[in-house]
PDB file of C-alpha atoms and ligand atoms in Angstrom:
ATOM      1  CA  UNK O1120      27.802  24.804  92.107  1.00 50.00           C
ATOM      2  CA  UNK O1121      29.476  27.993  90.967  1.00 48.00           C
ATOM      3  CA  UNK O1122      26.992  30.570  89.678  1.00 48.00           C
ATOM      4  CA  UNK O1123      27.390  32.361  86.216  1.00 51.00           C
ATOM      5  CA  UNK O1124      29.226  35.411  86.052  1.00 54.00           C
ATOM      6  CA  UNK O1125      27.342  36.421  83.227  1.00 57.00           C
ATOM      7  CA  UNK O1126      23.931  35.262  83.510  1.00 60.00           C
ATOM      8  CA  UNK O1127      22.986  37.140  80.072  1.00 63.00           C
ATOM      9  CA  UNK O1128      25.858  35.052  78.244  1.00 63.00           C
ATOM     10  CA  UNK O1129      24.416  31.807  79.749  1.00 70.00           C
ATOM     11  CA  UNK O1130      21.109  31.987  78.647  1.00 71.00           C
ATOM     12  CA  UNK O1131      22.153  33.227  75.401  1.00 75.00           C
ATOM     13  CA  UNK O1132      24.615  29.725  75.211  1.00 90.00           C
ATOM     14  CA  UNK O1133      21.568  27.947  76.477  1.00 93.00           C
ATOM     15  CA  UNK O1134      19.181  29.214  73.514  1.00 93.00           C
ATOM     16  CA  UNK O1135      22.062  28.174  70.558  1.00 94.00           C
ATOM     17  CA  UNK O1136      22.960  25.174  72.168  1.00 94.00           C
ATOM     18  CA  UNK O1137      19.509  24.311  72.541  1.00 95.00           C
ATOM     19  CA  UNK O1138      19.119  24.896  68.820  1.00 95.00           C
ATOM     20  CA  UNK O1139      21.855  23.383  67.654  1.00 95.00           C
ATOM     21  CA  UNK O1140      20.968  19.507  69.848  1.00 95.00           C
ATOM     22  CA  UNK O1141      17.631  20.165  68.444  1.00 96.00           C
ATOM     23  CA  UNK O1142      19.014  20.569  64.956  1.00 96.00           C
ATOM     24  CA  UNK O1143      20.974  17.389  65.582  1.00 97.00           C
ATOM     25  CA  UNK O1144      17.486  15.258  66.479  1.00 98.00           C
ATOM     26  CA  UNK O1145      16.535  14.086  62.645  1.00 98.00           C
ATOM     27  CA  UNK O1146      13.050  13.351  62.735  1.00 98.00           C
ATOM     28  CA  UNK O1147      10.053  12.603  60.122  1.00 98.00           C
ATOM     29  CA  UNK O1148       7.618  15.069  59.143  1.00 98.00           C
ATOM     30  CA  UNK O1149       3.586  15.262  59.160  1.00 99.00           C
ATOM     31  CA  UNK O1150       0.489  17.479  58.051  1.00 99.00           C
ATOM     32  CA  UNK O1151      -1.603  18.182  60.640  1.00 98.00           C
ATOM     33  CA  UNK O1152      -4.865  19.368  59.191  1.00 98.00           C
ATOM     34  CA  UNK O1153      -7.957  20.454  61.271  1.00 98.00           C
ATOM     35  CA  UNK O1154     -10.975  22.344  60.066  1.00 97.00           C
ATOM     36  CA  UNK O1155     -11.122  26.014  60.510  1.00 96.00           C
ATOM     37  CA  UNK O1156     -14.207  28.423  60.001  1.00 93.00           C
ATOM     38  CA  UNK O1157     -15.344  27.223  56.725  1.00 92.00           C
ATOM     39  CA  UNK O1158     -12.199  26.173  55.166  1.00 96.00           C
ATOM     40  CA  UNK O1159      -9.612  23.584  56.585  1.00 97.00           C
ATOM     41  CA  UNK O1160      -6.333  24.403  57.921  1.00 98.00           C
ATOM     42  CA  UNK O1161      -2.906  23.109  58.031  1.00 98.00           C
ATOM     43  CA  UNK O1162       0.686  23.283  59.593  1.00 98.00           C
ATOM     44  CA  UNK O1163       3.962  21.029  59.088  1.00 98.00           C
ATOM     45  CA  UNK O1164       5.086  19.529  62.442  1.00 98.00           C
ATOM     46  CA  UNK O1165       8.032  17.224  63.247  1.00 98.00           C
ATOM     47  CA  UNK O1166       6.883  16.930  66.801  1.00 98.00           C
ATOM     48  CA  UNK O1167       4.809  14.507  66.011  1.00 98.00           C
ATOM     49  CA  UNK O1168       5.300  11.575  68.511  1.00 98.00           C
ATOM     50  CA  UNK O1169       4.029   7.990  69.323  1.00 98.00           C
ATOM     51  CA  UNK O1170       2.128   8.162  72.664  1.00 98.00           C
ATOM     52  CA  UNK O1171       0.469   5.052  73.445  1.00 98.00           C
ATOM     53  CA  UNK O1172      -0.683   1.806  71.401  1.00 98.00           C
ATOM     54  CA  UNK O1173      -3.720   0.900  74.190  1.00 98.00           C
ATOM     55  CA  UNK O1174      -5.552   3.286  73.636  1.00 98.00           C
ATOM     56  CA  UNK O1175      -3.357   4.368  70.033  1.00 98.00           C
ATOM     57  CA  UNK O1176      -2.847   8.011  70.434  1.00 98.00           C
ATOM     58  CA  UNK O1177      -0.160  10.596  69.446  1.00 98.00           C
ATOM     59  CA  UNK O1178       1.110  13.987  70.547  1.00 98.00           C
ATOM     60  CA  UNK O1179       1.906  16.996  68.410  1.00 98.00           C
ATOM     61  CA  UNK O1180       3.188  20.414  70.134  1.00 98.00           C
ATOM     62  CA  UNK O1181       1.518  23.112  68.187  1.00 98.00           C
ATOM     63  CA  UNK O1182       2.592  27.136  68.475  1.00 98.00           C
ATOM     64  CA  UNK O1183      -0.385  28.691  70.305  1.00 98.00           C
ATOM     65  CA  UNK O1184       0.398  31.472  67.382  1.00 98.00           C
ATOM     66  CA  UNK O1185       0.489  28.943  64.821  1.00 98.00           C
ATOM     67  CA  UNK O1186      -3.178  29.420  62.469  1.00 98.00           C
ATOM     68  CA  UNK O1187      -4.571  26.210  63.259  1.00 98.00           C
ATOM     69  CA  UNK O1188      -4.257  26.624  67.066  1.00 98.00           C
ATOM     70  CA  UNK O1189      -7.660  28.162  67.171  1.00 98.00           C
ATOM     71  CA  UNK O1190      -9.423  24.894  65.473  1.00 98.00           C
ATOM     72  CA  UNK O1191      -7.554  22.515  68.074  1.00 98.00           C
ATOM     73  CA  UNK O1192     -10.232  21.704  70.522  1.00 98.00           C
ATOM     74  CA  UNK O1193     -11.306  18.546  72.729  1.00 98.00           C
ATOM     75  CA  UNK O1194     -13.088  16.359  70.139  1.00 98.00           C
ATOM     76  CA  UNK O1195     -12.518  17.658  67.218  1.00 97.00           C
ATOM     77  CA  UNK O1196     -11.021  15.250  64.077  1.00 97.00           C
ATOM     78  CA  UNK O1197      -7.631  16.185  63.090  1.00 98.00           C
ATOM     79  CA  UNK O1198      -5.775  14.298  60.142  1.00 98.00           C
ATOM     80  CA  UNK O1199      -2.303  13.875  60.776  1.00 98.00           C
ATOM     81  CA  UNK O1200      -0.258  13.135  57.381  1.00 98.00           C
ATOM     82  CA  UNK O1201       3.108  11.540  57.592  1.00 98.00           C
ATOM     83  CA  UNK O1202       5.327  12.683  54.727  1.00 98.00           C
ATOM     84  CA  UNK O1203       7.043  10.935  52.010  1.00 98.00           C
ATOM     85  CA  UNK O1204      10.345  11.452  50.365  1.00 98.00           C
ATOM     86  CA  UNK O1205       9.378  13.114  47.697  1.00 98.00           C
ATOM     87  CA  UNK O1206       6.954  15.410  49.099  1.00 98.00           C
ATOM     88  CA  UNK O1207       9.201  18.381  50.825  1.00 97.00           C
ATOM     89  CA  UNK O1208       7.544  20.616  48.563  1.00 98.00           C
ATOM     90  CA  UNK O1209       4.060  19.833  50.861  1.00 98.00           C
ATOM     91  CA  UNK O1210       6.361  20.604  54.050  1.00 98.00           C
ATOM     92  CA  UNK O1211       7.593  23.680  53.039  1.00 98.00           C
ATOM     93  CA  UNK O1212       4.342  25.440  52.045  1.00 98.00           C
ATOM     94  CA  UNK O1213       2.289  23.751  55.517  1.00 98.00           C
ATOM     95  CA  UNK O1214       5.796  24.994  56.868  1.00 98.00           C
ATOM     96  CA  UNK O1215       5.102  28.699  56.210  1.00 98.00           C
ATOM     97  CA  UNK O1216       6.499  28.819  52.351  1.00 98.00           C
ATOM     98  CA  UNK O1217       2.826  29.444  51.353  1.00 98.00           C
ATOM     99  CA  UNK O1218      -0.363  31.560  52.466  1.00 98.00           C
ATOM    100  CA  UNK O1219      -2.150  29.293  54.485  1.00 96.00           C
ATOM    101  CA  UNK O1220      -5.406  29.719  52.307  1.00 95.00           C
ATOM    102  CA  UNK O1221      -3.425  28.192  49.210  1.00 98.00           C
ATOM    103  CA  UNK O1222      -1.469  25.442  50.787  1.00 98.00           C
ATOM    104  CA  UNK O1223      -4.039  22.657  49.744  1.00 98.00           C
ATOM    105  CA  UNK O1224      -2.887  23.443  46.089  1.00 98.00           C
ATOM    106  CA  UNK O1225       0.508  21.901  46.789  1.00 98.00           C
ATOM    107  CA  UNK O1226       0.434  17.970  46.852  1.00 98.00           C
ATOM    108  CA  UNK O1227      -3.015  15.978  46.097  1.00 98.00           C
ATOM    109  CA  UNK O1228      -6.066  15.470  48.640  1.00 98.00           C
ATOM    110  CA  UNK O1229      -8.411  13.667  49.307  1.00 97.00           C
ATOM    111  CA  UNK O1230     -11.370  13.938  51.987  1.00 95.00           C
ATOM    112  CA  UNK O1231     -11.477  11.674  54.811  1.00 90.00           C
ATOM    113  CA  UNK O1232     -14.530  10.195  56.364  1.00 88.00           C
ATOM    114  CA  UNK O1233     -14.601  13.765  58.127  1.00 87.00           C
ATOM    115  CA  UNK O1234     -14.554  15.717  55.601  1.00 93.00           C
ATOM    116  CA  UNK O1235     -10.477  16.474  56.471  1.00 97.00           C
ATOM    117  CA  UNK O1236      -8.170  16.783  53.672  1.00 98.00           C
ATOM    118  CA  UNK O1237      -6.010  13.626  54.101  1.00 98.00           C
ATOM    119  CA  UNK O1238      -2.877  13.847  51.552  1.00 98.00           C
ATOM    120  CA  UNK O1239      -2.315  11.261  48.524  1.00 98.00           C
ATOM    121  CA  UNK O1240       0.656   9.128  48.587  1.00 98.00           C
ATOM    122  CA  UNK O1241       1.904   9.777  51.906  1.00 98.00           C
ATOM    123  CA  UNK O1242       3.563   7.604  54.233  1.00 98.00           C
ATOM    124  CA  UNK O1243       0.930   7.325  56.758  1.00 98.00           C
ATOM    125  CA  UNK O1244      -2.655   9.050  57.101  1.00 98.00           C
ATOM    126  CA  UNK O1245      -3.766   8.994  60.425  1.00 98.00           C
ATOM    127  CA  UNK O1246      -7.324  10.024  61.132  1.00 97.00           C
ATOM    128  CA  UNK O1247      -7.857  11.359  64.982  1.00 98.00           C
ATOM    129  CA  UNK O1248      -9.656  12.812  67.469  1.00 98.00           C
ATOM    130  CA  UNK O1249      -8.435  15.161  69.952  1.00 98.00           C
ATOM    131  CA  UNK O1250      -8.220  13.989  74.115  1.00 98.00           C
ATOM    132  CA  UNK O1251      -6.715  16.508  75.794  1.00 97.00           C
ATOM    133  CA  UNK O1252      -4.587  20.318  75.110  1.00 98.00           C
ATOM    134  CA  UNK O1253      -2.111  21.149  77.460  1.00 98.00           C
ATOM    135  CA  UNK O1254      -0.487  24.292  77.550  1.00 98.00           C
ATOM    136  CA  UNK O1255       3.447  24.653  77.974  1.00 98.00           C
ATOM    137  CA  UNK O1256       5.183  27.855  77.567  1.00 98.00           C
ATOM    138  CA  UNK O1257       4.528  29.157  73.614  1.00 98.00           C
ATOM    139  CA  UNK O1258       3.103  26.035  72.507  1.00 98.00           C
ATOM    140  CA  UNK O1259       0.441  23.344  73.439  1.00 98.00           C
ATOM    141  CA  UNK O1260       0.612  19.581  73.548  1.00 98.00           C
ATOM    142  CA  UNK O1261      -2.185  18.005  71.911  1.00 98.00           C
ATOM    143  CA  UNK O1262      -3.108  14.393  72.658  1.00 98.00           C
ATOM    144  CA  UNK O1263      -5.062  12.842  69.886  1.00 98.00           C
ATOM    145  CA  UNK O1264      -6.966   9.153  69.681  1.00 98.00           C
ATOM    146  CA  UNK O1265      -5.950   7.432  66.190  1.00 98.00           C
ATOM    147  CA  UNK O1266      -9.067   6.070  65.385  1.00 97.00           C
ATOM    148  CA  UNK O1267      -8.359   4.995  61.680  1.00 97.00           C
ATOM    149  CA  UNK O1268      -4.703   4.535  59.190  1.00 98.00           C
ATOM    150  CA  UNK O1269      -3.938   3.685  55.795  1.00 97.00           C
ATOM    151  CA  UNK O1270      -0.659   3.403  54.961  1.00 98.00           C
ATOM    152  CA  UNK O1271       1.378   3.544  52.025  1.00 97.00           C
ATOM    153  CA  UNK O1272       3.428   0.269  50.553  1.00 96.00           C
ATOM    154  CA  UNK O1273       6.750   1.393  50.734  1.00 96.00           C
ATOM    155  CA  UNK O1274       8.461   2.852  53.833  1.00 98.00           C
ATOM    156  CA  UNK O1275      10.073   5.964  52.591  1.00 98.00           C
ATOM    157  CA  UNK O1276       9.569   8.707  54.724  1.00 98.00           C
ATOM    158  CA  UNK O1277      10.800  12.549  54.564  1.00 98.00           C
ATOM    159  CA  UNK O1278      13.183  12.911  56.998  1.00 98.00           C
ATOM    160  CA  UNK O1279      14.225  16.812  58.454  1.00 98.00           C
ATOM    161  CA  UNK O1280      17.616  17.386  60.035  1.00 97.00           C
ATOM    162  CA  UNK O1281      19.518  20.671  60.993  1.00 97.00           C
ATOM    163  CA  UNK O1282      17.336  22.472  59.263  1.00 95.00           C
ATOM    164  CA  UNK O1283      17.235  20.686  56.026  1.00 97.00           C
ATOM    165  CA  UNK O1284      15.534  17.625  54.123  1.00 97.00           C
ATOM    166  CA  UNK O1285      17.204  14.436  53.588  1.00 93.00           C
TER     167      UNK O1285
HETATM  168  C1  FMN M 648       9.819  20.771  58.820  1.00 79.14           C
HETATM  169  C2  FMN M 648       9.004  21.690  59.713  1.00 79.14           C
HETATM  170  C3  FMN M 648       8.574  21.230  60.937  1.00 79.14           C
HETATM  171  C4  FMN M 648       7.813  22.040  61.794  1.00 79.14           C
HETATM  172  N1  FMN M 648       7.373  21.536  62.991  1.00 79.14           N
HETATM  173  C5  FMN M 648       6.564  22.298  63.785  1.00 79.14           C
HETATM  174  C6  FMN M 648       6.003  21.752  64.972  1.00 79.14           C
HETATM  175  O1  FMN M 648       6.216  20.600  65.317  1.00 79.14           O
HETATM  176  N2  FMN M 648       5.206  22.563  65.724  1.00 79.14           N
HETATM  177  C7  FMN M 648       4.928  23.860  65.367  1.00 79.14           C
HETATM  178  O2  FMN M 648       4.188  24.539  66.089  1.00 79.14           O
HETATM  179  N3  FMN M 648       5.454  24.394  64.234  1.00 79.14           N
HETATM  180  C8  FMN M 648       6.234  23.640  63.433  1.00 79.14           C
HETATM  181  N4  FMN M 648       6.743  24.144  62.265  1.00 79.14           N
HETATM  182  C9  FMN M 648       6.418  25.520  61.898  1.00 79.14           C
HETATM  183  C10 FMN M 648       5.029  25.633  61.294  1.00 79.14           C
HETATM  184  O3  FMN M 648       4.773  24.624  60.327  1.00 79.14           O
HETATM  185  C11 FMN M 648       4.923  27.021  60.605  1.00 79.14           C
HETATM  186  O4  FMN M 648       5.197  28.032  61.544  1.00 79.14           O
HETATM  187  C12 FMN M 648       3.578  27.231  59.965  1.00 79.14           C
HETATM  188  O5  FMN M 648       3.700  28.332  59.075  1.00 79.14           O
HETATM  189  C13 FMN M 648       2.506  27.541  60.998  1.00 79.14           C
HETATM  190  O6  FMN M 648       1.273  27.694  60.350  1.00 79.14           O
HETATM  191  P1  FMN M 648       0.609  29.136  60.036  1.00 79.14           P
HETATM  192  O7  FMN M 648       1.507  29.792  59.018  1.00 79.14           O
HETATM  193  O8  FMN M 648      -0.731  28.758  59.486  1.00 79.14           O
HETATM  194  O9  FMN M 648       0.535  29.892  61.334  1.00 79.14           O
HETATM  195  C14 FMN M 648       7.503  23.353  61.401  1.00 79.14           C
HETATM  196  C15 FMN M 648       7.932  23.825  60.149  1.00 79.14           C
HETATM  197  C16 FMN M 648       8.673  22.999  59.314  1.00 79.14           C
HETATM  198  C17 FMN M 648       9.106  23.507  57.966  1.00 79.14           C
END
């Protein structure tokens, strides 16, 4: 294989191309919410996946410098929120738009059987527990036990693609 003759260039290509499949990857949109030191805490994530149905469990990669990174630990109860259409205004402020101690203003909540925020009318509310953190690079992947859903009527989820809502 030929090497680069401008191993700078390459890895600069690498990082926008990167960017630009991941920007092509539409995907749907959750709340994960976890409780923090005395007030609960939440971040938008589209890396939400489907892990296993036996035992049901998800993974969501999390920033290690996102806020709730601290309050992600073995055991804990997380409440994972799927989004609907009409709720991008919920993703943008859990996405950063708004200071994290006012982002339960935006949307309605209710509290879950542990005492999580769980959002009204979204798609899906998944109530979990964490397994297991694993660190990888600038973020961790967080395995988490669904141990009870409600779901909405209608399937009509929020859907993010190259950078934008559709
Ligand atoms: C649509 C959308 C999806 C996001 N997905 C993720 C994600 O999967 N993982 C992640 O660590 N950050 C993700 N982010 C960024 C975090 O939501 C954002 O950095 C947030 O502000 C972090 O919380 P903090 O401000 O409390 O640190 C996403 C943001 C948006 C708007």
């Amino acid at each position: 294989m030929a090497s680069s003759p401008d191993r700078t260039l390459a890895v600069a290509d690498m990082a926008t191309d990167f960017r630009g499949a991941m920007r092509r990857l539409a995907s749907g949109v959750a709340i994960v919410v976890a409780q923090g030191a005395g007030a609960p805490v939440g971040m938008a994530a589209t890396s939400v996946t489907s892990l296993t149905m036996d035992p049901p469990a998800i993974l969501v990669c999390v920033n290690q410098s996102a806020g709730i990174h601290p309050c992600l630990t073995p055991g804990s109860p997380i409440s994972v929120n799927i989004l609907s259409r009409h709720q991008r205004d919920v993703s943008a402020a859990f996405g950063g738009a708004v200071a994290r101690e006012k982002r339960f203003e935006v949307g309605q909540w209710s509290i879950d059987d542990h005492g999580l925020p769980t959002l009204d009318e979204a798609q899906a509310n998944l109530a979990c527990t964490i397994g297991n953190i694993m660190p990888f690079g600038t973020h961790s992947i967080v395995v988490a036990h669904v141990t009870a859903i409600r779901l909405s009527a209608a399937v009509e989820p929020l859907i993010y693609q190259d950078g934008q809502y559709l």
